[in-house]
Each structure stands twice: as structure tokens, then as C-alpha cells.
PDB file of C-alpha atoms in Angstrom:
ATOM      1  CA  MET M   1     -13.765   2.972  17.189  1.00 70.00           C
ATOM      2  CA  ASP M   2     -15.017   3.115  20.622  1.00 76.00           C
ATOM      3  CA  GLU M   3     -13.560   5.405  23.495  1.00 79.00           C
ATOM      4  CA  GLU M   4     -11.718   2.191  25.170  1.00 86.00           C
ATOM      5  CA  SER M   5     -10.003   1.303  22.141  1.00 79.00           C
ATOM      6  CA  VAL M   6      -8.854   5.071  21.299  1.00 76.00           C
ATOM      7  CA  GLN M   7      -7.789   5.779  24.905  1.00 83.00           C
ATOM      8  CA  LEU M   8      -5.548   2.322  24.444  1.00 85.00           C
ATOM      9  CA  LEU M   9      -4.136   4.214  21.271  1.00 80.00           C
ATOM     10  CA  ASN M  10      -3.160   6.769  22.900  1.00 80.00           C
ATOM     11  CA  SER M  11      -1.712   5.749  25.766  1.00 87.00           C
ATOM     12  CA  LEU M  12       0.526   4.335  23.407  1.00 85.00           C
ATOM     13  CA  ARG M  13       1.576   7.669  21.929  1.00 82.00           C
ATOM     14  CA  SER M  14       1.779   6.707  18.954  1.00 82.00           C
ATOM     15  CA  GLN M  15       0.796   9.726  16.472  1.00 87.00           C
ATOM     16  CA  ARG M  16       0.601   7.180  13.125  1.00 91.00           C
ATOM     17  CA  ILE M  17      -1.477   4.307  12.689  1.00 90.00           C
ATOM     18  CA  TYR M  18      -0.508   2.183   9.455  1.00 94.00           C
ATOM     19  CA  LEU M  19      -4.671   1.103   8.275  1.00 93.00           C
ATOM     20  CA  HIS M  20      -4.433  -2.347   5.658  1.00 95.00           C
ATOM     21  CA  CYS M  21      -6.924  -1.377   2.582  1.00 95.00           C
ATOM     22  CA  PHE M  22      -7.590  -4.161   0.645  1.00 97.00           C
ATOM     23  CA  ASP M  23      -5.032  -6.735  -0.673  1.00 98.00           C
ATOM     24  CA  VAL M  24      -4.125  -7.063  -5.242  1.00 98.00           C
ATOM     25  CA  ARG M  25      -4.450 -10.619  -6.130  1.00 98.00           C
ATOM     26  CA  TRP M  26      -3.779 -12.489  -9.065  1.00 98.00           C
ATOM     27  CA  ASP M  27      -7.351 -14.036 -10.358  1.00 98.00           C
ATOM     28  CA  ALA M  28      -6.328 -17.115 -12.480  1.00 97.00           C
ATOM     29  CA  THR M  29      -9.978 -17.113 -14.998  1.00 97.00           C
ATOM     30  CA  LYS M  30      -9.185 -13.971 -15.574  1.00 97.00           C
ATOM     31  CA  ALA M  31      -6.007 -13.624 -15.610  1.00 97.00           C
ATOM     32  CA  GLU M  32      -5.983 -10.418 -14.404  1.00 97.00           C
ATOM     33  CA  PRO M  33      -5.394  -8.093 -11.236  1.00 98.00           C
ATOM     34  CA  PHE M  34      -8.513  -7.972  -8.431  1.00 97.00           C
ATOM     35  CA  LEU M  35      -9.192  -5.467  -6.017  1.00 97.00           C
ATOM     36  CA  THR M  36      -9.827  -7.904  -2.250  1.00 96.00           C
ATOM     37  CA  ASN M  37     -10.683  -7.520   0.942  1.00 94.00           C
ATOM     38  CA  GLN M  38     -11.262  -3.951   1.974  1.00 91.00           C
ATOM     39  CA  VAL M  39     -11.318  -2.938   5.336  1.00 89.00           C
ATOM     40  CA  LEU M  40     -14.880  -1.757   6.369  1.00 81.00           C
ATOM     41  CA  ILE M  41     -14.684   1.098   8.254  1.00 77.00           C
ATOM     42  CA  HIS M  42     -18.085   3.368   9.350  1.00 67.00           C
ATOM     43  CA  ASN M  43     -18.894   7.360   8.900  1.00 64.00           C
ATOM     44  CA  ASN M  44     -16.516   8.517  10.763  1.00 66.00           C
ATOM     45  CA  GLU M  45     -15.305   5.686  12.823  1.00 69.00           C
ATOM     46  CA  LEU M  46     -11.582   6.888  12.212  1.00 74.00           C
ATOM     47  CA  PRO M  47      -9.798   9.720  15.619  1.00 76.00           C
ATOM     48  CA  THR M  48      -9.292  12.405  13.312  1.00 75.00           C
ATOM     49  CA  SER M  49      -6.456  12.755  16.414  1.00 79.00           C
ATOM     50  CA  PHE M  50      -4.521   9.672  14.442  1.00 85.00           C
ATOM     51  CA  GLU M  51      -1.808   9.823  10.824  1.00 90.00           C
ATOM     52  CA  PHE M  52      -3.423   7.437   8.249  1.00 92.00           C
ATOM     53  CA  VAL M  53      -1.821   5.421   6.463  1.00 96.00           C
ATOM     54  CA  PRO M  54      -3.207   3.333   3.790  1.00 96.00           C
ATOM     55  CA  VAL M  55      -1.339  -0.051   3.614  1.00 98.00           C
ATOM     56  CA  VAL M  56      -2.388  -2.408  -0.247  1.00 98.00           C
ATOM     57  CA  TYR M  57      -0.892  -5.533  -0.195  1.00 98.00           C
ATOM     58  CA  LEU M  58       0.249  -6.680  -3.573  1.00 98.00           C
ATOM     59  CA  SER M  59       0.121 -10.275  -3.633  1.00 97.00           C
ATOM     60  CA  LEU M  60       3.520 -12.048  -5.683  1.00 96.00           C
ATOM     61  CA  ASN M  61       1.463 -13.159  -8.642  1.00 96.00           C
ATOM     62  CA  SER M  62       0.047 -10.399  -9.099  1.00 97.00           C
ATOM     63  CA  MET M  63       3.176  -8.568  -9.792  1.00 98.00           C
ATOM     64  CA  SER M  64       5.386 -11.941 -11.355  1.00 97.00           C
ATOM     65  CA  LYS M  65       1.917 -12.491 -14.149  1.00 97.00           C
ATOM     66  CA  ILE M  66       0.817  -8.961 -14.446  1.00 98.00           C
ATOM     67  CA  LYS M  67       0.956  -8.173 -18.039  1.00 98.00           C
ATOM     68  CA  PRO M  68       2.348  -4.240 -19.211  1.00 97.00           C
ATOM     69  CA  GLY M  69      -0.692  -2.790 -20.342  1.00 98.00           C
ATOM     70  CA  GLN M  70      -2.510  -4.177 -17.240  1.00 98.00           C
ATOM     71  CA  ILE M  71      -0.309  -2.376 -14.964  1.00 98.00           C
ATOM     72  CA  LYS M  72      -1.341   2.249 -15.167  1.00 98.00           C
ATOM     73  CA  PRO M  73      -5.049   0.912 -15.103  1.00 98.00           C
ATOM     74  CA  LEU M  74      -3.828  -1.072 -11.504  1.00 98.00           C
ATOM     75  CA  ALA M  75      -2.758   1.478 -10.339  1.00 98.00           C
ATOM     76  CA  ASP M  76      -4.973   3.741 -11.376  1.00 98.00           C
ATOM     77  CA  SER M  77      -7.657   1.462  -9.472  1.00 98.00           C
ATOM     78  CA  VAL M  78      -5.768   1.195  -6.192  1.00 98.00           C
ATOM     79  CA  ILE M  79      -5.811   4.758  -5.804  1.00 97.00           C
ATOM     80  CA  SER M  80      -8.998   5.834  -7.009  1.00 97.00           C
ATOM     81  CA  ARG M  81      -9.945   3.018  -4.235  1.00 96.00           C
ATOM     82  CA  VAL M  82      -7.738   4.199  -1.404  1.00 96.00           C
ATOM     83  CA  ASN M  83      -8.678   7.972  -2.268  1.00 95.00           C
ATOM     84  CA  LYS M  84     -12.379   6.974  -1.897  1.00 93.00           C
ATOM     85  CA  LEU M  85     -11.783   5.234   1.006  1.00 91.00           C
ATOM     86  CA  MET M  86     -10.195   7.334   3.048  1.00 90.00           C
ATOM     87  CA  SER M  87     -12.405  10.432   1.943  1.00 89.00           C
ATOM     88  CA  SER M  88     -15.035   8.577   3.227  1.00 85.00           C
ATOM     89  CA  SER M  89     -14.007   8.465   6.638  1.00 83.00           C
ATOM     90  CA  GLY M  90     -12.464  11.940   6.648  1.00 83.00           C
ATOM     91  CA  ILE M  91      -9.459  11.200   5.813  1.00 86.00           C
ATOM     92  CA  THR M  92      -6.212  13.528   4.583  1.00 89.00           C
ATOM     93  CA  TRP M  93      -3.514  10.684   3.414  1.00 94.00           C
ATOM     94  CA  THR M  94      -0.308  12.417   3.377  1.00 95.00           C
ATOM     95  CA  GLU M  95       1.401   9.040   2.985  1.00 97.00           C
ATOM     96  CA  ILE M  96       0.827   5.701   0.759  1.00 98.00           C
ATOM     97  CA  GLN M  97       2.459   1.951   2.181  1.00 98.00           C
ATOM     98  CA  PHE M  98       3.304  -1.072  -0.084  1.00 98.00           C
ATOM     99  CA  ASP M  99       3.806  -4.006   0.484  1.00 98.00           C
ATOM    100  CA  CYS M 100       4.407  -6.930  -0.995  1.00 97.00           C
ATOM    101  CA  GLU M 101       7.199  -8.914  -1.457  1.00 92.00           C
ATOM    102  CA  TRP M 102       8.895  -8.865  -4.217  1.00 94.00           C
ATOM    103  CA  ASN M 103      11.896 -11.043  -6.404  1.00 93.00           C
ATOM    104  CA  GLU M 104      13.170 -10.913  -8.812  1.00 93.00           C
ATOM    105  CA  SER M 105      10.703 -12.148 -11.251  1.00 93.00           C
ATOM    106  CA  SER M 106       8.322  -9.927 -10.118  1.00 96.00           C
ATOM    107  CA  ARG M 107      10.714  -6.443  -9.710  1.00 96.00           C
ATOM    108  CA  ASP M 108      10.671  -5.127 -12.682  1.00 97.00           C
ATOM    109  CA  GLN M 109       6.318  -5.302 -13.108  1.00 98.00           C
ATOM    110  CA  TYR M 110       6.659  -4.076  -9.349  1.00 98.00           C
ATOM    111  CA  PHE M 111       8.487  -0.913  -9.718  1.00 98.00           C
ATOM    112  CA  SER M 112       6.978   0.413 -12.865  1.00 98.00           C
ATOM    113  CA  PHE M 113       3.257  -0.195 -10.969  1.00 98.00           C
ATOM    114  CA  LEU M 114       5.470   2.279  -7.415  1.00 98.00           C
ATOM    115  CA  ASN M 115       6.126   4.474 -11.199  1.00 98.00           C
ATOM    116  CA  PHE M 116       3.191   4.782 -11.919  1.00 98.00           C
ATOM    117  CA  ILE M 117       2.286   5.545  -8.506  1.00 98.00           C
ATOM    118  CA  LYS M 118       4.222   7.842  -7.860  1.00 97.00           C
ATOM    119  CA  SER M 119       3.571   9.621 -10.872  1.00 96.00           C
ATOM    120  CA  SER M 120      -0.360   9.986 -10.116  1.00 95.00           C
ATOM    121  CA  ILE M 121      -0.350  11.542  -6.589  1.00 94.00           C
ATOM    122  CA  ASN M 122       1.284  14.652  -4.972  1.00 91.00           C
ATOM    123  CA  PRO M 123       4.671  14.634  -4.451  1.00 85.00           C
ATOM    124  CA  ILE M 124       4.824  17.785  -2.234  1.00 88.00           C
ATOM    125  CA  HIS M 125       1.973  16.903  -0.304  1.00 92.00           C
ATOM    126  CA  GLN M 126       2.434  12.534  -0.211  1.00 95.00           C
ATOM    127  CA  HIS M 127       5.115  10.369  -0.228  1.00 97.00           C
ATOM    128  CA  LEU M 128       5.562   6.580  -1.318  1.00 98.00           C
ATOM    129  CA  SER M 129       6.915   3.772   1.529  1.00 98.00           C
ATOM    130  CA  CYS M 130       7.669   0.232   0.486  1.00 98.00           C
ATOM    131  CA  THR M 131       8.038  -2.749   3.013  1.00 97.00           C
ATOM    132  CA  VAL M 132      11.079  -4.670   2.857  1.00 96.00           C
ATOM    133  CA  ARG M 133      12.599  -7.790   3.377  1.00 94.00           C
ATOM    134  CA  LEU M 134      15.551  -8.438   4.766  1.00 93.00           C
ATOM    135  CA  GLU M 135      16.086 -11.041   2.009  1.00 90.00           C
ATOM    136  CA  GLN M 136      15.525  -7.728  -0.395  1.00 91.00           C
ATOM    137  CA  ILE M 137      18.396  -5.656   1.535  1.00 91.00           C
ATOM    138  CA  LYS M 138      20.849  -8.394   1.565  1.00 93.00           C
ATOM    139  CA  TYR M 139      20.967  -8.933  -2.185  1.00 91.00           C
ATOM    140  CA  PRO M 140      20.090  -5.544  -3.176  1.00 90.00           C
ATOM    141  CA  ASP M 141      21.705  -6.035  -6.529  1.00 92.00           C
ATOM    142  CA  VAL M 142      19.595  -9.471  -7.636  1.00 92.00           C
ATOM    143  CA  THR M 143      16.113  -7.316  -6.578  1.00 92.00           C
ATOM    144  CA  GLY M 144      16.673  -4.045  -6.869  1.00 94.00           C
ATOM    145  CA  ILE M 145      15.419  -0.418  -4.922  1.00 95.00           C
ATOM    146  CA  PRO M 146      12.195  -0.431  -5.595  1.00 97.00           C
ATOM    147  CA  PRO M 147      11.491   3.608  -6.646  1.00 97.00           C
ATOM    148  CA  VAL M 148      10.197   5.155  -2.958  1.00 97.00           C
ATOM    149  CA  ASP M 149      10.542   8.646  -0.547  1.00 96.00           C
ATOM    150  CA  ARG M 150      11.236   4.714   2.072  1.00 95.00           C
ATOM    151  CA  GLY M 151      11.313   1.569   2.784  1.00 95.00           C
ATOM    152  CA  MET M 152      10.068   0.235   6.151  1.00 94.00           C
ATOM    153  CA  LEU M 153      12.017  -3.563   7.143  1.00 91.00           C
TER     154      LEU M 153
END
């Protein structure tokens, strides 16, 4: 990140940056989820004066079509990739966020995925958050309440 970008970020007086790391999509041919669109971070490119929150986007298809036996391996792969990406940049993360437009048909799989993630992070030093859409707030009996520490609108 060049000096001008760092100065711009400093001028915003923000301490936290949400960094989209990669996506989880569905491979219809293999009938399995896969990780794609990883952000490229060059060595020491991220300024250490900010807190970075890795964000992973999960497609609706990846959550609605995933089989129960594929959920834990996916969660393990996601955490492994996030840890590798952030540590290679010298960043220690304290929160991870998932962005998924879950609905009634994908809720159980998504919440199971979040529970696997939650069980694999350090609850004292690392927190789990997710994005929440307006329709998910409007119909909590249908969409459920995700098992996370914090929801972000």
C-alpha cells in the first residue's frame, strides 16, 4: 500500500479495516464448494497501524447445496487460508467476518459452518461476526439468528 493510501486511511480516523480475502463458491461439476478470488497482498503491504478484519464471502449456492459432510472440511480450509493470508502479511486478526445472504433453505448449513468456525478460533482473542441483511432482521423466525458474537448490517 503506498504512502498516499495510508495517509488517506489515516485521515478517515478509522482504526479498523474490513479486508475481503476471498469467496466461497459452488462448483456444480464437482458438487463441492471451492475458494476463489483471493486478494493479493504483497509482503508487508498492509500498514500495521490498523486492525484488519478478514472477510469471506459465501455464495448462497455454496451454502444451500453443501452436504453435511462437506461443512467441517470447508470451515477448516477457510480458517487455514485466512490464517495463511494474514500471517504472510504480518497481521494478527482478532475478528473474522462472513458475508452470506442466507435464507430458510441455507440457514442450517450456514449456521453449522459458523459453529465449526467458532469452535476452531480462540474465543478469548478472536471473535466471529457476520453480515445481516434487512430481510433477515425482519423475519428472524424464518431466517434464524446466526451463532456469532456480532452481526453487522
